[in-house]
Amino acid sequence: MDAVATGAGNNSLPCPGQAQRDGLCLHSTAQKQQHQPTPPLGRTSTATPEAGAIGRQDRKRKWVGGAGGHAGGGAGAAAGSGAGAGDDAGRAAGGAAAAASARGGRGRRLPVPHAVGRRPAAGGSVDKAWKELSNILSGIFCASLNFIDSTNTVTPTASFKPLGVANGTDHRLLRYAVLPREVVCTENLTPWKKLLPCGSKAGLAVLLKAERLFHSSYHSQAVHIRPICRDASCLAVSWELRQTLTVVFDSFTSGQGKKDWSLFKMFSRTLTDACPLASESKVYVDISPKNKEKQLLEVTPTPTSVHEAIVQGDKTTYAVYDLLSPVLFNTSRSLNVQLKWKRPEDSSELSTPIMHAQRYVSGYGLQTGEISTLIYNTHPYRAFPVILLETVPWYLRLYVHTLTIITKGKENKPSYMHYQPAQDRKRPHLLEMLIQLPANSATKITIQFERALLKWTEYPPDPNHGFYVSSSVLSALVPSVIAMKDVNVEESPLFTSLFPSSDGSSYFLRLYTEPLLVNLPTPDFSMPYNVICLTCTVVAVCYGSFYNLLTRTFHVEEPSRGGLAKRLANVIRRLRGVPPI
Amino acid sequence: MAAAVPAARWARAAAAALLLGCCGAVLAGGIQDQAEQFFKSGHTNNWAVLVCTSRFWFNYRHVANTLSVYRSVKRLGIPDSHIVLMLADDMACNPRNPKPATVFSHKNMELNVYGDDVEVDYRSYEVTVENFLRVLTGRIPPSTPRSKRLLSDDRSNILIYMTGHGGNGFLKFQDSEEITNVELADAFEQMWQKRRYNELLFIIDTCQGASMYERFYSPNIIALASSQVGEDSLSHQPDLGIGVHLMDRYTFYMLEFLEEVHPASQTNMNDLFQVCPKSLCVSTPGHRTDLFQRDPQNVLITDFFGSVRKVEIMTETVSLDRNLTGFESDPVCCLKRQLEISDKEREGKPQLHQRMGRKLKAAKGCIGNRTTKVC
């Protein structure tokens, strides 16, 4: 069952007879029934191939490479709001779901903002739609995405471009937000799995058990929605939903020092069949020979085919297991892909990527600090520009006059810069720069900040944990060392979504750096109680004594002497009110 | 003559008496039925609000408590769409958890109560007193998604389970705020006045938990607490592998008790009251039933922990129009079209309404069984 999301209130694609859920029109059709006048779902699936890791492809679900995304908490949302595709009434709320791309992971973020729409709407309705979208997504994915508000939403100008078929590129309709404190756990995986046509009951998704997936070095899940052409003539537009899951297993440490792995070792289960609703269901294993020597590794069972491609500038060979081919399950009911190394590798170093980045905060004390971003370009002879997007919360007051960009000892001036200062409690800092990275260099970008003191009600319940600064986004067209052949989209849609390339010589890369953890000056929250105790004690002791001193009178009492008669006389005199003898 | 008249009168009187007797018997039978019906619960749906109010790794046991009750309630039939689960901190994917994505309830890691199919509605910083009271009373901002709402009606039985750190008259939320027993009692009264529950079962597992139900004054509430005022609720056992206490005693024994319950079992509230005697729990569990109209002996555990699914069997078949698109997902649309078609056929109005009524009933059943909530 495919699900297609259209914006709420989208008049051109009305929702009569279609299940409505929380303002999002979700229309379900079975993919086989082509006669229905409903937009079919084109889902493709890709994965990041890593050396020796599996890339899984399945027509129904899609895993997108977390381009260098780093481990660390974070959740972000960016959605292009604006008029929904083909909206006559001009209701801007319709476009809320348009091209929304949600990604979650330890390093969870939802990028994509793009305005898809023929009639750009006013900023106010975009914000309203944005708020509604984040609330809906928080309900669907069991995450606190409802914390997205104006204090962590920005409108980037250059970092993001619309995906798919887009009519307008007005960046004012774009919204981007990150929630770095969010945790990704099973409760986020459960609804993600429920969006899949076969759920986790058949096909490749049977491998997705939470206990194994979260026992890993890196975990990222994403949901991308974009409009695509329904056919070659592009007369009608349909929505494409891509779901991606990226997990990095540390099989070396958990496998007793051996680099051999198998599906059973990683997921504690094997594949038994393909999802009946899938039109394509494949497992890709990267078996590229290193150093162009003879085969060092061996995969069992025999793959159905072998595919060669140039991916991210490197020539890679994939062993393909097509779950829909009847040959695969002939011999045994279950498929357990295993990879064995024929002889132990001496020192196989992973080649460093052409662009990688790092970010850290330095300084001492609780007043000032400095954020530094290091970007490396390891290409031997090509320079290329990169767009850096930094979003810093308002309580770290950036001093833009201290912004320095240094490459190879010299100052590097950005060719484009967009800075939007923060407003206390209203919006965060936004800094976007286009920086040219020379070949084989490291660029250091530093900016100083001052920490603000929050009001005592604004602190979270665990303020001593620290406050997170969301990761910065680096977008670049990285030139590849080897010329890439332009791949036809129609022939292999899976591969083009794996590694989209605009021309034969470079590929697009989006990097997310680490989020930062910064301590703010935190008050002692037990002080109100202490103050009350101390004040009351002081008042009671000091003022009380003083009052007593001032108002207490003393009188001397004579000890009573004398016999019974005198005592009796005294009693009578006291009764009469006369002073006693 | 004089003798015949009294005889006739006696006969008439006897006939009248016989008639009255028969009527009386029938009436008594009817009253018996009515009385029986009165003592049955009369609820049509079940909801559960499970709240863990503690933050930080060393309060692992409170999350495990809440997840154990969540697991039992799901197992006995309440779907995720009818459960509002609030966990104030994330233990399963906490960096200090040696086994990620698991929350264990027993040492030696026997039972993973987190499971593979968990949906947490309010998590982390969202668990606040304000959000909890808004969920209970229904005064929620309009953009709140459905999974975060308590959409109960006057025929709902609600189970409310709370755990965390508490004191005499208050329960601490996330180490920064607290909810008092007066607030809680007022929230329940608001729920009663807005007809948001039929019967309510309130279970609390904190220190001095009995103080939290002292102030209730709304009808149809049963309350259970793990300890009396002045007593502390104690935790069960630490696990040396994980390094923290895994569960609290009261909920541990309650989980053991609930594992024996299945959707058709006839265990009643009195069994639940005996669940953790002082010898096992060290504290004295307490309960309060004076606000409840039925006898706890007649109240089944599954009235609160399980879920009622009403199935209506129809004897007539409903013909489906082949030309309809997307009927499976929305029978109401089909009905509208049927209405249009029948208008064309010029059917009589009362017959049409009857048919509509029956079809709506069928559709309701269809929708109810078919909606699968994603979260």
Coordinates of C-alpha atoms in Angstrom, one line a residue, chain B residues 89-357:
Chain B
D89 CA 13.5 10.7 30.0
D90 CA 14.9 8.3 27.5
M91 CA 16.5 5.3 29.1
A92 CA 16.5 2.9 26.2
C93 CA 18.8 4.9 24.0
N94 CA 20.6 6.6 26.8
P95 CA 24.3 6.6 26.3
R96 CA 24.7 5.0 29.7
N97 CA 22.6 2.0 28.7
P98 CA 24.8 -1.0 28.0
K99 CA 22.1 -2.6 25.9
P100 CA 20.6 0.1 23.7
A101 CA 16.9 0.1 22.8
T102 CA 16.0 -2.1 25.8
V103 CA 14.5 -1.5 29.1
F104 CA 14.6 -4.5 31.4
S105 CA 12.2 -5.2 34.2
H106 CA 13.9 -8.1 35.8
K107 CA 17.5 -8.8 36.7
N108 CA 19.3 -11.2 34.4
M109 CA 17.6 -9.3 31.6
E110 CA 14.7 -11.5 31.3
L111 CA 12.0 -9.2 30.1
N112 CA 12.5 -6.4 27.8
V113 CA 9.5 -4.2 28.4
Y114 CA 10.5 -1.6 25.8
G115 CA 10.0 -4.1 23.0
D116 CA 10.0 -3.4 19.3
D117 CA 6.6 -1.7 18.9
V118 CA 6.5 1.1 21.3
E119 CA 5.0 4.6 20.7
V120 CA 5.8 7.2 23.2
D121 CA 3.4 10.2 22.9
Y122 CA 5.0 12.7 25.3
R123 CA 8.7 12.4 25.8
S124 CA 11.5 14.2 27.5
Y125 CA 10.7 17.9 28.1
E126 CA 7.1 17.5 27.0
V127 CA 6.2 15.7 30.3
T128 CA 5.1 18.7 32.4
V129 CA 2.3 19.2 34.9
E130 CA 0.7 21.5 32.4
N131 CA 0.7 19.0 29.6
F132 CA -0.5 16.2 31.9
L133 CA -3.5 18.3 33.1
R134 CA -4.2 19.4 29.6
V135 CA -4.3 15.8 28.4
L136 CA -6.7 14.9 31.2
T137 CA -9.1 17.8 30.9
G138 CA -8.9 18.0 27.1
R139 CA -8.0 21.6 27.0
I140 CA -5.3 21.1 24.4
P141 CA -4.1 23.5 21.7
P142 CA -5.9 22.9 18.4
S143 CA -2.7 21.8 16.6
T144 CA -2.0 18.9 18.9
P145 CA -1.9 15.6 16.9
R146 CA -4.5 12.9 17.7
S147 CA -2.0 10.6 19.3
K148 CA -1.4 13.1 22.0
R149 CA -5.0 13.6 23.0
L150 CA -7.2 11.7 25.4
L151 CA -10.3 11.5 23.3
S152 CA -12.4 9.7 25.9
D153 CA -16.2 10.1 26.2
D154 CA -18.7 9.4 28.9
R155 CA -18.6 5.6 28.2
S156 CA -14.8 5.3 28.6
N157 CA -13.0 3.5 31.3
I158 CA -9.7 5.1 31.9
L159 CA -6.6 3.7 33.6
I160 CA -4.3 6.3 35.0
Y161 CA -0.9 5.1 36.2
M162 CA 1.7 7.5 37.6
T163 CA 5.1 6.8 39.0
G164 CA 8.0 8.8 40.1
H165 CA 9.2 10.6 43.3
G166 CA 6.5 11.9 45.5
G167 CA 5.8 13.1 49.0
N168 CA 2.9 13.9 51.2
G169 CA 0.4 15.5 48.9
F170 CA 2.5 16.0 45.8
L171 CA 4.3 14.2 43.0
K172 CA 7.5 15.6 41.5
F173 CA 7.7 16.2 37.8
Q174 CA 11.2 16.1 36.3
D175 CA 12.9 17.5 39.3
S176 CA 11.6 21.0 38.6
E177 CA 7.9 21.1 39.4
E178 CA 5.2 19.2 41.2
I179 CA 1.6 18.4 41.1
T180 CA -0.5 18.4 44.3
N181 CA -3.3 16.1 45.3
V182 CA -5.7 19.0 45.2
E183 CA -4.8 19.8 41.6
L184 CA -5.3 16.2 40.6
A185 CA -8.6 15.9 42.4
D186 CA -9.8 19.0 40.6
A187 CA -8.6 17.7 37.3
F188 CA -10.7 14.5 37.8
E189 CA -13.7 16.6 38.8
Q190 CA -13.3 18.6 35.6
M191 CA -13.2 15.3 33.7
W192 CA -16.3 14.2 35.5
Q193 CA -18.2 17.4 34.8
K194 CA -17.2 17.2 31.1
R195 CA -18.3 13.6 31.0
R196 CA -14.8 12.4 30.0
Y197 CA -14.9 9.1 31.8
N198 CA -17.3 6.4 32.8
E199 CA -15.1 4.9 35.5
L200 CA -11.5 5.7 36.4
L201 CA -8.8 3.5 37.9
F202 CA -6.0 5.5 39.4
I203 CA -2.7 3.7 40.4
I204 CA 0.2 5.5 41.8
D205 CA 3.6 4.0 42.7
T206 CA 5.6 6.7 44.6
C207 CA 6.6 7.3 48.2
Q208 CA 3.6 8.3 50.3
G209 CA 1.4 7.6 47.4
A210 CA -1.8 7.3 49.4
S211 CA -1.8 11.0 50.0
M212 CA -2.4 11.6 46.3
Y213 CA -5.9 10.0 46.4
E214 CA -7.0 11.5 49.7
R215 CA -8.6 14.5 48.1
F216 CA -10.6 12.9 45.3
Y217 CA -14.3 13.8 45.4
S218 CA -15.6 12.8 42.0
P219 CA -17.7 9.7 41.6
N220 CA -16.6 6.4 40.0
I221 CA -13.0 6.4 40.9
I222 CA -11.0 3.5 42.3
A223 CA -7.6 4.5 43.6
L224 CA -4.6 2.3 44.5
A225 CA -1.3 3.4 45.9
S226 CA 1.9 1.6 46.7
S227 CA 2.4 3.1 50.2
Q228 CA 0.7 5.0 52.9
V229 CA 1.4 8.5 54.1
G230 CA 4.7 8.4 56.0
E231 CA 6.0 5.3 54.2
D232 CA 8.5 5.0 51.4
S233 CA 7.9 2.8 48.3
L234 CA 11.0 0.7 47.8
S235 CA 12.7 -0.5 44.7
H236 CA 13.1 -4.1 43.9
Q237 CA 16.5 -5.2 42.9
P238 CA 19.6 -3.6 41.4
D239 CA 21.1 -5.1 38.3
L240 CA 24.8 -5.1 38.4
G241 CA 25.2 -5.1 34.6
I242 CA 23.1 -2.0 34.1
G243 CA 24.0 -0.5 37.4
V244 CA 20.7 0.8 38.6
H245 CA 17.5 -0.6 40.2
L246 CA 15.3 -2.0 37.6
M247 CA 11.8 -1.8 39.1
D248 CA 9.9 -0.7 42.1
R249 CA 8.4 -3.5 44.2
Y250 CA 4.8 -2.7 43.9
T251 CA 4.8 -2.5 40.2
F252 CA 7.0 -5.6 40.0
Y253 CA 4.5 -7.7 41.8
M254 CA 1.7 -6.0 39.9
L255 CA 3.4 -7.0 36.6
E256 CA 3.8 -10.5 37.8
F257 CA 0.1 -10.5 38.6
L258 CA -0.9 -9.0 35.3
E259 CA 1.2 -11.5 33.3
E260 CA -1.3 -14.2 34.5
V261 CA -4.3 -12.1 33.3
H262 CA -5.5 -12.7 29.7
P263 CA -8.3 -10.9 27.9
A264 CA -11.0 -13.4 29.0
S265 CA -10.0 -13.9 32.6
Q266 CA -12.4 -13.2 35.4
T267 CA -10.0 -11.8 38.0
N268 CA -11.5 -8.9 39.8
M269 CA -10.4 -5.8 41.7
N270 CA -10.2 -7.5 45.0
D271 CA -7.3 -9.7 43.7
L272 CA -5.6 -6.5 42.6
F273 CA -5.9 -5.0 46.0
Q274 CA -4.1 -8.1 47.5
V275 CA -1.3 -7.9 44.9
C276 CA 1.6 -6.8 47.1
P277 CA 1.3 -7.6 50.8
K278 CA 3.5 -5.9 53.4
S279 CA 5.8 -8.9 53.5
L280 CA 6.8 -8.5 49.9
C281 CA 6.4 -4.7 49.4
V282 CA 7.7 -3.6 52.8
S283 CA 5.4 -0.6 52.4
T284 CA 1.6 -1.0 52.9
P285 CA -0.3 -0.6 49.7
G286 CA -3.6 1.2 50.1
H287 CA -6.7 1.6 48.1
R288 CA -9.9 3.7 48.0
T289 CA -13.2 2.5 46.8
D290 CA -15.8 4.7 48.6
L291 CA -16.3 6.8 45.4
F292 CA -17.0 3.8 43.3
Q293 CA -20.6 2.7 42.8
R294 CA -20.1 -1.0 42.0
D295 CA -18.7 -3.6 44.4
P296 CA -15.0 -4.2 43.6
Q297 CA -15.8 -7.9 43.7
N298 CA -17.8 -7.5 40.5
V299 CA -15.3 -5.3 38.7
L300 CA -13.1 -7.3 36.3
I301 CA -9.4 -6.4 35.8
T302 CA -10.0 -6.3 32.1
D303 CA -12.6 -3.6 32.6
F304 CA -9.6 -1.2 32.9
F305 CA -6.6 -3.1 31.7
G306 CA -8.2 -4.7 28.7
S307 CA -10.2 -3.3 25.9
V308 CA -13.8 -3.7 24.9
R309 CA -14.4 -4.2 21.2
K310 CA -18.1 -4.2 20.3
V311 CA -18.8 -6.3 17.3
E312 CA -22.2 -5.9 15.7
I313 CA -23.3 -8.8 13.5
M314 CA -25.5 -7.8 10.6
T315 CA -27.8 -10.3 8.9
E316 CA -28.3 -8.5 5.7
T317 CA -25.6 -8.0 3.0
V318 CA -24.5 -4.6 1.8
S319 CA -24.0 -4.5 -1.9
L320 CA -21.0 -2.6 -3.1
D321 CA -20.9 -0.5 -6.2
R322 CA -18.0 -1.7 -8.4
N323 CA -17.5 1.8 -9.8
L324 CA -16.6 3.3 -6.4
T325 CA -13.0 4.2 -5.9
G326 CA -11.4 3.9 -2.6
F327 CA -14.3 2.3 -0.9
E328 CA -12.1 0.3 1.5
S329 CA -10.7 3.4 2.9
D330 CA -13.9 5.4 3.4
P331 CA -17.2 3.7 3.6
V332 CA -18.9 7.0 4.4
C333 CA -18.1 8.2 0.9
C334 CA -19.7 5.0 -0.5
L335 CA -22.7 5.8 1.6
K336 CA -23.0 9.2 0.1
R337 CA -22.9 7.8 -3.3
Q338 CA -25.4 5.2 -2.4
L339 CA -27.6 8.0 -1.2
E340 CA -27.2 9.7 -4.6
I341 CA -28.0 6.5 -6.4
S342 CA -31.0 5.9 -4.3
D343 CA -32.2 9.4 -4.8
K344 CA -32.1 8.6 -8.5
E345 CA -34.1 5.4 -7.9
R346 CA -36.6 7.5 -6.0
E347 CA -36.7 5.3 -2.9
G348 CA -39.1 6.2 -0.2
K349 CA -37.7 8.4 2.5
P350 CA -38.3 6.3 5.6
Q351 CA -36.9 3.2 4.0
L352 CA -33.9 5.2 2.8
H353 CA -33.3 6.5 6.3
Q354 CA -33.5 3.0 7.7
R355 CA -31.0 1.8 5.1
M356 CA -28.7 4.7 5.8
G357 CA -28.9 4.1 9.5

